[in-house]
Short mmCIF file of C-alpha atoms in Angstrom, two decimals:
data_model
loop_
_atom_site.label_atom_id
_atom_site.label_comp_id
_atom_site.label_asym_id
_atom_site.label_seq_id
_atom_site.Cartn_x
_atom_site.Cartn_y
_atom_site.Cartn_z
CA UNK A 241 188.90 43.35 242.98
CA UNK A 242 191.04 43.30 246.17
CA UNK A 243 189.35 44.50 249.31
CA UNK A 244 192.36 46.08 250.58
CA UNK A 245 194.37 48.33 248.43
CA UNK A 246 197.40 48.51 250.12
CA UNK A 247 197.78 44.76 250.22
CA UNK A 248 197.63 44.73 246.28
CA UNK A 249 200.05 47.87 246.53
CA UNK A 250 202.31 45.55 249.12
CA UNK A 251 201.93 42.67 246.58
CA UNK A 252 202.85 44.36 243.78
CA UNK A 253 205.95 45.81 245.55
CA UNK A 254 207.24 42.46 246.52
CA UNK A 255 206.97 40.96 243.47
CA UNK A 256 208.98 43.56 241.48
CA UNK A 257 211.74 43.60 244.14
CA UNK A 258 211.88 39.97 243.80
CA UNK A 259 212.55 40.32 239.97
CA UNK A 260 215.22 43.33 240.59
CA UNK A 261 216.80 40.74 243.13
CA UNK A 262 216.72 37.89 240.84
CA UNK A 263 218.63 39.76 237.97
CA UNK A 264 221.92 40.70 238.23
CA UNK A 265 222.40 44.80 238.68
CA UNK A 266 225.74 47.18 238.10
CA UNK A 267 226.56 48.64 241.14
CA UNK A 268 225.08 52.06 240.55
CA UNK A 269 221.62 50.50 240.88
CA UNK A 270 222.38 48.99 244.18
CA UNK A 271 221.89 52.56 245.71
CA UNK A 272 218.45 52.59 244.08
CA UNK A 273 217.51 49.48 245.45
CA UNK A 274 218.07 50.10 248.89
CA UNK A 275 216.02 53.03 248.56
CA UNK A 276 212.83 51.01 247.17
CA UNK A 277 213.48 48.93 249.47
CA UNK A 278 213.91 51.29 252.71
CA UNK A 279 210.38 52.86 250.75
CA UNK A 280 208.97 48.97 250.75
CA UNK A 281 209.57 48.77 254.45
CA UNK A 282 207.94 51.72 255.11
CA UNK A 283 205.00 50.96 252.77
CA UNK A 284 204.59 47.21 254.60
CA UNK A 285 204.34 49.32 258.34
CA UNK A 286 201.84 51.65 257.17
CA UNK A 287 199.98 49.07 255.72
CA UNK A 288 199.88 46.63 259.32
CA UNK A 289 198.73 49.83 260.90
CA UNK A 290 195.89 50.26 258.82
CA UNK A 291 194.66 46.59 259.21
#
């Protein structure tokens, strides 16, 4: 098991916005995108304040 959650969390986030990057989207999910990734972001500071 992982010590630190949010690093899984952080792990797991990367890795499925490297697959939504990889495959080609319409342009009404580009909208979404930015917004998970904006929420990524946000996820990666809060989890380098916790360390």
């Amino acid at each position: 098991m992982f010590k630190n959650r949010s690093l899984l969390v952080v792990v797991i986030l990367s890795l499925v916005l490297l697959a939504l990057m990889v495959t080609p989207r319409p342009k009404e999910n580009s909208r979404q995108f930015a917004e998970a990734y904006a929420d990524y972001r946000q996820m990666r500071e809060v989890s380098s304040w916790s360390r």
